[in-house]
Amino acid sequence: MVSDFFSVDASLCRKDGICVQVCPVRIIRAGTGELPVMDERLRNRCIGCGQCMAFCPTRACVAPGFSREDVRPLDPASHPTPEQMEELVFARRSIRNFKDKPVPEETLVRVLDAVRYAPTGNNRQAFRWIVTKNRERSRALLELVIGWLRRLPETDPGMAARLHSAGVVRGWDKGTDILSREAPHIVVPGGDGIFLDILDGIIGLSYYEMIAQAHGIGCCWSGYLTRAFDHPDAAEVRDFLGLEAGEAAFSALMVGFPRFKTVSRPPRKPLRLTWR
């Protein structure tokens, strides 16, 4: 049952004050040895983050808008070791060679379902996801981007030069897709376009890329699509995505099964670190 207010099960609460300390907006109160309470006058400041519930060792409290039944305990035994997590990062590469095989819809949804737990500013969770279902739908979107690139030398010569639009279009006409590298899916976060949503969308895509890697799915960021999303002469691209008035698309990932597997870790530039 969803709670309309902050509640505490007195039989479970240890009166340790953890919920008081982890609340990011500091609206839970408790004196030494007392049950925690939320000041009803400050209830509207609750951002629904669930921090109080996430850190409570006995699952004693329930925040407004949540139910105790919906809270799932974590399984530490399933957590990767630091070495395993690092190895996953080392194995991640930008994939530009994809199999001609769609990712099952349930897998795409499972990855996005996990990405819901990526951090968002003020716990807004405001952006939504737009995903092309197959290669045909991806090509339909890319055709619109190519149309924009065809017009770009006339409408925005500077951008056309930076993007080498003429060469990209010639390649497309000859059957070479450097916009998405023949990826079966394109994943796009969309939202209000304010700074928080843009930042949240980029963080979400970063989470998506790593979780997808664990599922054997490859990704690559698409700069061409990103440039098209916010260009004034690419309205048909935004219309295809179904963006509503005031919405914006922030970036895009090409997504699919890699044709080849990474087997080695090439070196990177040395770590640059400044201690203060």
CSV table of C-alpha atoms in Angstrom, one decimal, residues 74-189:
chain,number,residue,atom,x,y,z
A,74,LEU,CA,19.9,-5.7,-2.5
A,75,ASP,CA,22.0,-8.9,-3.0
A,76,PRO,CA,25.6,-8.1,-2.1
A,77,ALA,CA,26.7,-11.5,-3.4
A,78,SER,CA,25.7,-10.4,-6.9
A,79,HIS,CA,27.8,-7.2,-6.8
A,80,PRO,CA,30.9,-7.3,-9.0
A,81,THR,CA,34.2,-7.1,-7.4
A,82,PRO,CA,36.3,-4.0,-8.1
A,83,GLU,CA,38.4,-6.0,-10.5
A,84,GLN,CA,35.3,-7.3,-12.3
A,85,MET,CA,33.9,-3.8,-12.7
A,86,GLU,CA,37.2,-2.5,-13.9
A,87,GLU,CA,37.5,-5.3,-16.4
A,88,LEU,CA,34.0,-4.4,-17.8
A,89,VAL,CA,35.2,-0.9,-18.3
A,90,PHE,CA,38.4,-2.0,-19.9
A,91,ALA,CA,36.4,-4.2,-22.3
A,92,ARG,CA,34.1,-1.4,-23.4
A,93,ARG,CA,34.8,-0.1,-26.9
A,94,SER,CA,32.9,2.1,-29.3
A,95,ILE,CA,31.4,-0.4,-31.6
A,96,ARG,CA,31.2,0.4,-35.3
A,97,ASN,CA,30.6,-3.1,-36.7
A,98,PHE,CA,27.3,-4.6,-35.9
A,99,LYS,CA,25.6,-7.9,-36.7
A,100,ASP,CA,22.6,-7.8,-38.9
A,101,LYS,CA,20.5,-8.9,-36.0
A,102,PRO,CA,18.1,-6.9,-33.8
A,103,VAL,CA,18.4,-7.0,-30.0
A,104,PRO,CA,15.4,-8.6,-28.4
A,105,GLU,CA,12.9,-6.0,-27.3
A,106,GLU,CA,12.8,-7.5,-23.8
A,107,THR,CA,16.6,-7.0,-23.5
A,108,LEU,CA,16.4,-3.4,-24.7
A,109,VAL,CA,13.7,-2.8,-22.1
A,110,ARG,CA,15.7,-4.6,-19.3
A,111,VAL,CA,18.7,-2.4,-19.9
A,112,LEU,CA,16.5,0.8,-19.8
A,113,ASP,CA,14.7,-0.5,-16.7
A,114,ALA,CA,18.1,-0.6,-14.9
A,115,VAL,CA,19.1,2.8,-16.3
A,116,ARG,CA,16.2,4.3,-14.3
A,117,TYR,CA,18.5,4.1,-11.3
A,118,ALA,CA,21.0,6.4,-12.8
A,119,PRO,CA,21.2,9.7,-10.8
A,120,THR,CA,19.2,12.7,-11.9
A,121,GLY,CA,19.4,16.2,-10.7
A,122,ASN,CA,17.0,16.8,-7.7
A,123,ASN,CA,15.7,13.3,-8.4
A,124,ARG,CA,13.7,14.7,-11.4
A,125,GLN,CA,13.7,11.5,-13.4
A,126,ALA,CA,12.2,13.7,-16.1
A,127,PHE,CA,13.5,12.6,-19.4
A,128,ARG,CA,12.1,9.7,-21.4
A,129,TRP,CA,13.6,7.2,-23.9
A,130,ILE,CA,13.1,6.9,-27.6
A,131,VAL,CA,14.3,3.7,-29.3
A,132,THR,CA,14.1,2.6,-32.9
A,133,LYS,CA,12.6,-0.9,-33.0
A,134,ASN,CA,14.6,-2.2,-35.9
A,135,ARG,CA,17.0,-1.4,-38.7
A,136,GLU,CA,14.2,-0.3,-41.0
A,137,ARG,CA,13.0,2.3,-38.5
A,138,SER,CA,16.6,3.4,-37.9
A,139,ARG,CA,17.2,3.9,-41.6
A,140,ALA,CA,14.0,6.0,-41.8
A,141,LEU,CA,15.4,8.3,-39.1
A,142,LEU,CA,18.8,8.4,-40.8
A,143,GLU,CA,17.2,9.3,-44.2
A,144,LEU,CA,15.9,12.4,-42.5
A,145,VAL,CA,19.3,13.2,-41.1
A,146,ILE,CA,20.9,12.7,-44.5
A,147,GLY,CA,18.3,15.1,-46.0
A,148,TRP,CA,19.4,17.7,-43.4
A,149,LEU,CA,23.0,17.1,-44.3
A,150,ARG,CA,22.2,17.6,-48.0
A,151,ARG,CA,20.7,21.0,-47.3
A,152,LEU,CA,23.4,22.0,-44.8
A,153,PRO,CA,25.9,23.6,-47.3
A,154,GLU,CA,23.2,26.1,-48.2
A,155,THR,CA,21.6,26.6,-44.8
A,156,ASP,CA,24.7,26.5,-42.6
A,157,PRO,CA,28.0,26.4,-44.6
A,158,GLY,CA,30.1,26.5,-41.4
A,159,MET,CA,28.4,23.5,-39.9
A,160,ALA,CA,28.5,21.7,-43.2
A,161,ALA,CA,32.3,22.1,-43.4
A,162,ARG,CA,32.8,21.0,-39.8
A,163,LEU,CA,30.7,17.9,-40.4
A,164,HIS,CA,32.1,17.1,-43.8
A,165,SER,CA,28.5,16.8,-44.9
A,166,ALA,CA,29.1,16.5,-48.6
A,167,GLY,CA,31.4,13.4,-48.1
A,168,VAL,CA,28.9,11.8,-45.6
A,169,VAL,CA,26.1,12.2,-48.2
A,170,ARG,CA,28.2,10.9,-51.0
A,171,GLY,CA,29.1,7.8,-48.9
A,172,TRP,CA,25.4,7.3,-48.0
A,173,ASP,CA,24.4,7.4,-51.7
A,174,LYS,CA,27.0,4.8,-52.4
A,175,GLY,CA,25.7,2.6,-49.6
A,176,THR,CA,28.1,3.5,-46.7
A,177,ASP,CA,26.4,4.5,-43.5
A,178,ILE,CA,28.7,6.3,-41.2
A,179,LEU,CA,25.9,7.9,-39.3
A,180,SER,CA,25.0,4.7,-37.4
A,181,ARG,CA,27.3,2.1,-38.9
A,182,GLU,CA,24.4,-0.1,-39.7
A,183,ALA,CA,23.3,-0.4,-36.1
A,184,PRO,CA,19.9,-2.0,-35.8
A,185,HIS,CA,18.8,0.4,-33.0
A,186,ILE,CA,19.2,4.0,-32.0
A,187,VAL,CA,18.6,5.0,-28.4
A,188,VAL,CA,17.8,8.6,-27.6
A,189,PRO,CA,17.0,10.4,-24.3
